[in-house]
Structures are given as C-alpha cells and as structure tokens.
Coordinates of C-alpha atoms in Angstrom, one line a residue:
X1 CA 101.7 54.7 104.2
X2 CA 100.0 55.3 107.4
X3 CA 96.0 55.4 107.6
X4 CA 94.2 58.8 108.1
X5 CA 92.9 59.2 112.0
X6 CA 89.3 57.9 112.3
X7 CA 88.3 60.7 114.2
X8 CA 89.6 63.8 112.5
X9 CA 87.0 66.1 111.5
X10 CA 86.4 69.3 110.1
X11 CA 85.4 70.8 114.0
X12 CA 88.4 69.4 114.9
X13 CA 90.6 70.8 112.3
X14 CA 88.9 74.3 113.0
X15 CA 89.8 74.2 116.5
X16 CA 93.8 72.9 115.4
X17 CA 93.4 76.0 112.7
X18 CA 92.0 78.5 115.8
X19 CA 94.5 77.2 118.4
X20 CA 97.5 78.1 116.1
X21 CA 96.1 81.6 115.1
X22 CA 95.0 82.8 118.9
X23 CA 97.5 80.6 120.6
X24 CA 95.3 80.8 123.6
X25 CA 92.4 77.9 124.6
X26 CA 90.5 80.4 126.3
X27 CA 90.3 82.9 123.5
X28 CA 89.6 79.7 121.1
X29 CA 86.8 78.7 123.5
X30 CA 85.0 82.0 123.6
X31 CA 85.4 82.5 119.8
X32 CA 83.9 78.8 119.2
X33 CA 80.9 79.2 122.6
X34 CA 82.2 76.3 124.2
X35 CA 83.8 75.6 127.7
X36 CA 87.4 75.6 127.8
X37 CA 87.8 71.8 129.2
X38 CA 86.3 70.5 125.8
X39 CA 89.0 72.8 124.0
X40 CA 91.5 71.1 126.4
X41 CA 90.3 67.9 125.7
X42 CA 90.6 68.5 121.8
X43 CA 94.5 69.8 122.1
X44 CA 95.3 66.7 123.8
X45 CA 93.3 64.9 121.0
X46 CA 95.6 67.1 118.6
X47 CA 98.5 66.2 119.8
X48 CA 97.9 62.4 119.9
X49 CA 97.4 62.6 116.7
X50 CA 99.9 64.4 115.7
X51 CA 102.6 63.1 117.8
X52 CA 103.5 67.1 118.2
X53 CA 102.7 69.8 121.0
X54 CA 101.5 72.1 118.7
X55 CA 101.6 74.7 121.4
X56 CA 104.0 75.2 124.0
X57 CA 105.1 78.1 126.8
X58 CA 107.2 80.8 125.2
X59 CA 108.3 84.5 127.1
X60 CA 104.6 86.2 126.2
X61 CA 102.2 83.2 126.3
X62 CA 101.8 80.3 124.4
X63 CA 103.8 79.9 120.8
X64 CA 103.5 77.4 118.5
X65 CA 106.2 74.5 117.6
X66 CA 107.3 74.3 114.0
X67 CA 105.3 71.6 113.3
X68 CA 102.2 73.8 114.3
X69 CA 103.3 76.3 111.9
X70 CA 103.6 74.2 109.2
X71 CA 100.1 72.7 109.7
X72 CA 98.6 76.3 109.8
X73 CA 98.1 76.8 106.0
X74 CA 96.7 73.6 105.0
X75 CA 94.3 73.2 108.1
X76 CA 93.6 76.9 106.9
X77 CA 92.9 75.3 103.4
X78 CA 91.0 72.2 104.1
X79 CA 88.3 74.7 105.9
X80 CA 88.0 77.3 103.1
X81 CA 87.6 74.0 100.2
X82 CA 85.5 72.3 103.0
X83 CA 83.2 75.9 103.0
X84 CA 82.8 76.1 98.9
X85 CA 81.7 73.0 98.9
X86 CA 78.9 72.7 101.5
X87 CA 78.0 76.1 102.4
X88 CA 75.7 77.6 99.9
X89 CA 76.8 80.9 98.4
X90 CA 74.1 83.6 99.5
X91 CA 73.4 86.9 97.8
X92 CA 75.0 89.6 100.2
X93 CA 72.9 92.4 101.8
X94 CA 74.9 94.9 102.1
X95 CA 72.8 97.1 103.9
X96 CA 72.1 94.6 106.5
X97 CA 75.2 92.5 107.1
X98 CA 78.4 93.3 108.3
X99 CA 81.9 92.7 107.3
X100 CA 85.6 93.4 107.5
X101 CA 86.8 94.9 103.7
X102 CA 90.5 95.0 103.9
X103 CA 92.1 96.7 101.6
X104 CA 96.2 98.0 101.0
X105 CA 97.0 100.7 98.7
X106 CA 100.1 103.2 98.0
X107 CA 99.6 106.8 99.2
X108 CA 100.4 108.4 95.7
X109 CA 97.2 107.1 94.5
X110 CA 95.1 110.4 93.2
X111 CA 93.9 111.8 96.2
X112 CA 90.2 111.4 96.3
X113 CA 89.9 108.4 94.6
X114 CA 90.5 106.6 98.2
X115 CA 87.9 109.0 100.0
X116 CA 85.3 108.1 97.3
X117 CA 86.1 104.5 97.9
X118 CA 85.6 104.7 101.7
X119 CA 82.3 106.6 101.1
X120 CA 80.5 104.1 98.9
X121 CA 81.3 101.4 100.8
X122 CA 79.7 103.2 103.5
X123 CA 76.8 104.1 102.4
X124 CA 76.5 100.8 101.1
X125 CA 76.7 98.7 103.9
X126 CA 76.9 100.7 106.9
X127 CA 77.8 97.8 109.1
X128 CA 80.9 96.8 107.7
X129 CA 84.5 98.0 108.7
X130 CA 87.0 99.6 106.3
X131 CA 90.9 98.8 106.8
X132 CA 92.9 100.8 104.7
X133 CA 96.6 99.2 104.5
X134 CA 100.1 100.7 103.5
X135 CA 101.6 99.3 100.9
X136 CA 104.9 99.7 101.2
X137 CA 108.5 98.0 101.0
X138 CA 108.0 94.8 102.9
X139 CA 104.5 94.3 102.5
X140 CA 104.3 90.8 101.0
X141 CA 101.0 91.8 99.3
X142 CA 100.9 88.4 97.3
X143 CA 100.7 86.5 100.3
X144 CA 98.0 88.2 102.1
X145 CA 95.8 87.8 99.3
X146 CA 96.0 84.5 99.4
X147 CA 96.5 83.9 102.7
X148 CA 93.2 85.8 103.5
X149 CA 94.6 89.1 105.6
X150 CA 94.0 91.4 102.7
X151 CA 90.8 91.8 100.4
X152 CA 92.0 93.9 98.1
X153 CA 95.1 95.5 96.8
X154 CA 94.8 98.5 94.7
X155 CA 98.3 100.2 92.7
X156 CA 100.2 100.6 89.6
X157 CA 102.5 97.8 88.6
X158 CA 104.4 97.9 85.4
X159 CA 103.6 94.3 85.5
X160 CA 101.2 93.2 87.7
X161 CA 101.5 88.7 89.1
X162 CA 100.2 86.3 86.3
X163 CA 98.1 84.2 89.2
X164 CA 96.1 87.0 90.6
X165 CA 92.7 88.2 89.2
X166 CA 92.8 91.7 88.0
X167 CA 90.7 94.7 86.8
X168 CA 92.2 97.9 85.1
X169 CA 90.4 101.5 87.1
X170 CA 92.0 104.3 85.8
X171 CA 95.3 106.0 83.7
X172 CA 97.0 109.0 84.7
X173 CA 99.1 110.5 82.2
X174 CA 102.7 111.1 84.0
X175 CA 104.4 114.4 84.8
X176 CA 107.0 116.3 86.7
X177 CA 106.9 119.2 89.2
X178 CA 109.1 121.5 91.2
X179 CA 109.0 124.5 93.2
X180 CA 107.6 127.3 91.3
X181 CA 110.7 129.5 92.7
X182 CA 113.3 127.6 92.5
X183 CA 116.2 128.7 89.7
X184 CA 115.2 126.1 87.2
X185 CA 112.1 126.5 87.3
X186 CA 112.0 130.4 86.7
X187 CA 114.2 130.4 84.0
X188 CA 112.5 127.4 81.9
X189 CA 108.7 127.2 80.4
X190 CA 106.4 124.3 81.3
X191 CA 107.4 122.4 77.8
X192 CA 110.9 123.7 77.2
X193 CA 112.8 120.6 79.6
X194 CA 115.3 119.0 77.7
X195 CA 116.0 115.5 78.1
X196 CA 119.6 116.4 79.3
X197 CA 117.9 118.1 82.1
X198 CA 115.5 115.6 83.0
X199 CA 117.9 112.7 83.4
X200 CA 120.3 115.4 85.4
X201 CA 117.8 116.9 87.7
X202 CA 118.1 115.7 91.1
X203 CA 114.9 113.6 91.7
X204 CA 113.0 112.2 94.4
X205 CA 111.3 109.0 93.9
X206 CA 109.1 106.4 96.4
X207 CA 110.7 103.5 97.9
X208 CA 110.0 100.4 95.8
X209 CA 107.2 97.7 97.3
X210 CA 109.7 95.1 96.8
X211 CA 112.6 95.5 97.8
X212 CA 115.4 95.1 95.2
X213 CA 112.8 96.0 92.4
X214 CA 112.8 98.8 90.0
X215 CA 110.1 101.5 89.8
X216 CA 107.6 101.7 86.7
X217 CA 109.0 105.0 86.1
X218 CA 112.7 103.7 86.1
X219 CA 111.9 100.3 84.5
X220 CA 110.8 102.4 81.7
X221 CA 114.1 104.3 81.2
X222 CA 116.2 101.5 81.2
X223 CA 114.3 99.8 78.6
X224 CA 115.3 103.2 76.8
X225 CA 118.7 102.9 77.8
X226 CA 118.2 105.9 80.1
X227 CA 118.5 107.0 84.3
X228 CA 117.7 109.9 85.8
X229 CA 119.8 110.8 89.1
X230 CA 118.0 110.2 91.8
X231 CA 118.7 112.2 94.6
X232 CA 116.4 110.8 97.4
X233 CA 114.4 108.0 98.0
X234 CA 111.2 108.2 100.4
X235 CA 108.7 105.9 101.6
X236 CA 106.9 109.2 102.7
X237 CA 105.2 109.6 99.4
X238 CA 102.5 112.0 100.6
X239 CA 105.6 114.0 102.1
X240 CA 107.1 114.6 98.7
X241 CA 105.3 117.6 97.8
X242 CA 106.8 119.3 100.8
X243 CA 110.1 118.0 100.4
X244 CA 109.6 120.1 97.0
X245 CA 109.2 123.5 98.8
X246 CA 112.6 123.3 100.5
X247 CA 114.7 121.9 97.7
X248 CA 115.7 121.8 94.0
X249 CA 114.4 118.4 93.4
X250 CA 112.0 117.2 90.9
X251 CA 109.0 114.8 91.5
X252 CA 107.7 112.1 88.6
X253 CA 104.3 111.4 88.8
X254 CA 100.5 111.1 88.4
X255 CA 99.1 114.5 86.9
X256 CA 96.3 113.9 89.0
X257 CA 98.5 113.8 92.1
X258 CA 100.5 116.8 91.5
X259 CA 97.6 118.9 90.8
X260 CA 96.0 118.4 93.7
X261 CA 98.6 120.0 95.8
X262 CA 99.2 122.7 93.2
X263 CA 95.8 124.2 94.6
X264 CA 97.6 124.9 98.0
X265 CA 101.4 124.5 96.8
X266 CA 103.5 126.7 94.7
X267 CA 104.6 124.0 92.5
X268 CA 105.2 124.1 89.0
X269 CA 104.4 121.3 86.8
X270 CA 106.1 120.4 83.5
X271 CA 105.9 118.2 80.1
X272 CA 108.6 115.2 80.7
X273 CA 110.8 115.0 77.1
X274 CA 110.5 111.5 77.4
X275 CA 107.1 109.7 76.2
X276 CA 106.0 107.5 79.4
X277 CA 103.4 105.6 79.0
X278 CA 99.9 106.9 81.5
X279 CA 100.1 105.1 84.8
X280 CA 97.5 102.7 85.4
X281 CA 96.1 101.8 88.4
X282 CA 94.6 98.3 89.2
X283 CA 92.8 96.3 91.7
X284 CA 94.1 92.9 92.5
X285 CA 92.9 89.9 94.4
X286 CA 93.2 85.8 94.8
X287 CA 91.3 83.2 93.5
X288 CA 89.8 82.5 97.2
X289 CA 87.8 85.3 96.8
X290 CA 86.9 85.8 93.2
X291 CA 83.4 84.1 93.8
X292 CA 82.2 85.4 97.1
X293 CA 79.4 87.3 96.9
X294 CA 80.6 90.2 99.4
X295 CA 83.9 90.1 97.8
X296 CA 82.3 90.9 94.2
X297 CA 80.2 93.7 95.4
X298 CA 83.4 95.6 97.2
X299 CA 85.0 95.2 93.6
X300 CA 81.8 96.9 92.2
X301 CA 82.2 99.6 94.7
X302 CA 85.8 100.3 93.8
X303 CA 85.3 100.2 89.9
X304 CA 82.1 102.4 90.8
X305 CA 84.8 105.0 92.7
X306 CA 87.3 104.5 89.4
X307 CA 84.6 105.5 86.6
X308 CA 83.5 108.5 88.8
X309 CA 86.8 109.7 88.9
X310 CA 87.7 109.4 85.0
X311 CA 84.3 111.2 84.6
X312 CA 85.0 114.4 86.5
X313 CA 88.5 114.9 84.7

C-alpha cells in the first residue's frame, strides 16, 4: 500500500473540494481571497498527486474528469468531519447572522402552513435567505440531505427513510371533492358515497416523488385489496382544484387543502366510505445537520409554524 502525500492538508483538500464545485480557478480564488497563481500552483500540486487532471476543457468551460467526480464527496466529507471536530459549535444569533435555510416541500401541503413558515423565519433572523424547493418526481430528496443542497424536507410519506432524522408536525384527516354542479354531485349528499362509487369515480391524483412508487393514498387501497380509477395524473398539484371546475373528476386529499379553495371554489366536499388513516406531515433531515446550532433553531421554527396551525383548527 502506497504512503499518504506528505503535504496534503485540509487547505488543500478545500481548494480540490472548491475547484470541482466552481470548476473555475478564478471563481475558487475570489471565494478563498487569494491570487489566482497560488490556486494555479495548488491544481498542479493536485494533479501530481493525484496522477489525474481533475479539470479539463469541455464545450462551456472547464468540466471535471471522472476521477474528479469521484473525489468530490469524500473531499466534501473529510472537510465537514474535519469542521465537527475543531471548530467549536456556537450558539446561533439569529437576529444577527445570516444564512441560507433551504428547504423542499410538495405544493399540496395546507396552504398557510408554508407562509407561516416563511414568516417566522423572518422575523427571526432577518438576514437569512429562504429557498423554498419543489418536490416533485425526480427530486432525489435523500441525496440532497445528505449531500448538503437541502436543509430541510417537509411532506407526507406513508413511510418515511429509516436513516433520516424525523419529527411528526401535523395530521390532516383525508377527504374528497368535486364540483358542486356536476351530476354526481347534485344528486348525492356529502356522506351518502358508496364505496362502488368511489373506486369508479374518475380521479385525479399527484405524480408520485419517486418515480415507480405508489401514493399513500393508493398504498392504502391495495393493502385493502382495492383501486380506484384514476383518470389523470398531475404534477400540477395546486392546479387540481381548477382541473375540478371543468370536469367530473374527484380529488383525494387533505381537508385542510380542500377547504381552502372551497372559500373561492364551488366545490363540494364529501365523507370517503373507506377509513384512511389522517395524513401526516413530517420534516425530515440528515445526520450532518442534526447538531448544528442554526439547523436546530429552523426545526424549532417549523414545529413552531406546525403547533400554530393544529391550534387554529
């Protein structure tokens, strides 16, 4: 087995970590306040020790080779282990320091729980920046945690990953609506559905966040040996209501949700025949984070935003 380089320390794995993110020495140089012929200097070191380019010339700029890629997470993870364990952990002031809370969530969450989120954190710390994410089909959600992109990721799973930190916020008892007008509808009360019905309805449901996976709300009927027919599939779930006005489908979801745009819709909200279980809401996040100081007090926030919520129902 080879002996480690003398000479490889933790500035210089930041600067391999930096050049493979901004893929630019200048950029690297400005981010680290040093002159670019020293960040030179330490790509050549890179590469000798390495015996790899790292970066080379692609159509838009530099790229990096597929040995730099591979060395990308665990330079990434020799700086965050080398951080826990020399950098002291200090209380954060929210009011005077600023950060960057990321944070990806569906758009069929209740519809000012989000809003109340946004204005706490705020008030709170003033500074900071708030990204809201989609979370869609696509969005490998597991891997930004952990990878550092997201902060925070905030839905309903019927079973959320065993390795991620969790924290329950709030139910929502499940319900379906329709247009007020349309022939079903008029003819049948708000607890008269049958079963029958329900499974026959056409339905419109959100795409899945994995692709390939099944819904809570389907998950649930097939463990009951049961499917409903659904109709159309959107990944437009804050569209849904309208799709509603101009159609004979049938939505399944929050009661919070739906009542919401009852105040402006004509929809018509009824008792499902079948005995789902409330949806419930989570926040999730990776063990990276579960200690940090800024990262505890933007869970705080959030469970702050969740409690208010359940309290004005």
């Amino acid at each position: 087995m080879s002996a480690l380089p003398q000479h490889l320390d933790i500035h210089l794995i930041r600067i391999l970590y930096l050049l493979l993110v901004e893929k630019n020495v200048s950029r690297v140089a400005l981010k680290l306040n040093q002159p670019q012929p020293s960040i030179s200097a330490s790509l050549r070191k890179l590469r000798e020790l390495t015996g790899d380019p790292l970066l080379v010339r692609g159509a838009r700029g530099m790229v990096p080779t597929q040995h730099g890629e591979s060395l990308l997470k665990p330079a990434k993870r020799i700086l965050d282990e080398t951080e826990n364990l020399f950098v002291k952990k200090t209380p954060f002031a929210p009011q005077e320091e600023a950060r960057t809370f990321n944070i990806a969530a569906p758009d069929y969450l209740d519809s000012q729980f989000l809003p109340s989120v946004v204005a706490l954190l705020r008030r709170g710390s003033p500074k900071s920046r708030v990204v809201i994410h989609s979370l869609g089909p696509g969005v490998d959600y597991v891997r930004m945690l952990s990878d550092g992109d997201m902060d925070l990721v905030i839905a309903n799973w019927d079973e959320p990953p065993q390795h991620l930190h969790i924290s329950k916020l709030f139910e929502d008892p499940i319900v379906c609506a329709m247009h007020a007008t349309s022939p079903y509808a008029k003819r049948t009360a708000e607890d008269a559905m049958t079963l029958h019905e329900y499974l026959t309805l056409p339905h419109v449901a959100p795409s899945q966040m994995v692709q390939g996976s099944v819904g809570v709300i389907d998950a649930f009927l097939e463990r009951q040996g049961l499917q409903r027919n659904v109709a159309v599939e959107s990944a437009y779930f804050g569209l849904i209501p309208y799709m509603l006005m101009q159609s004979d489908l049938v939505l399944t979801t929050g009661r919070q949700f739906v009542q919401f745009y009852e105040k402006t819709l004509p929809l018509k909200i009824f008792t499902i025949p079948v005995k789902f279980p409330p949806m419930r809401f989570y926040q999730l996040w990776h063990e990276r984070v579960h200690q940090s100081p800024e990262h505890k007090w933007l869970r705080d926030q959030v469970t702050t935003a969740a409690k208010a919520l359940q309290k004005n129902r």
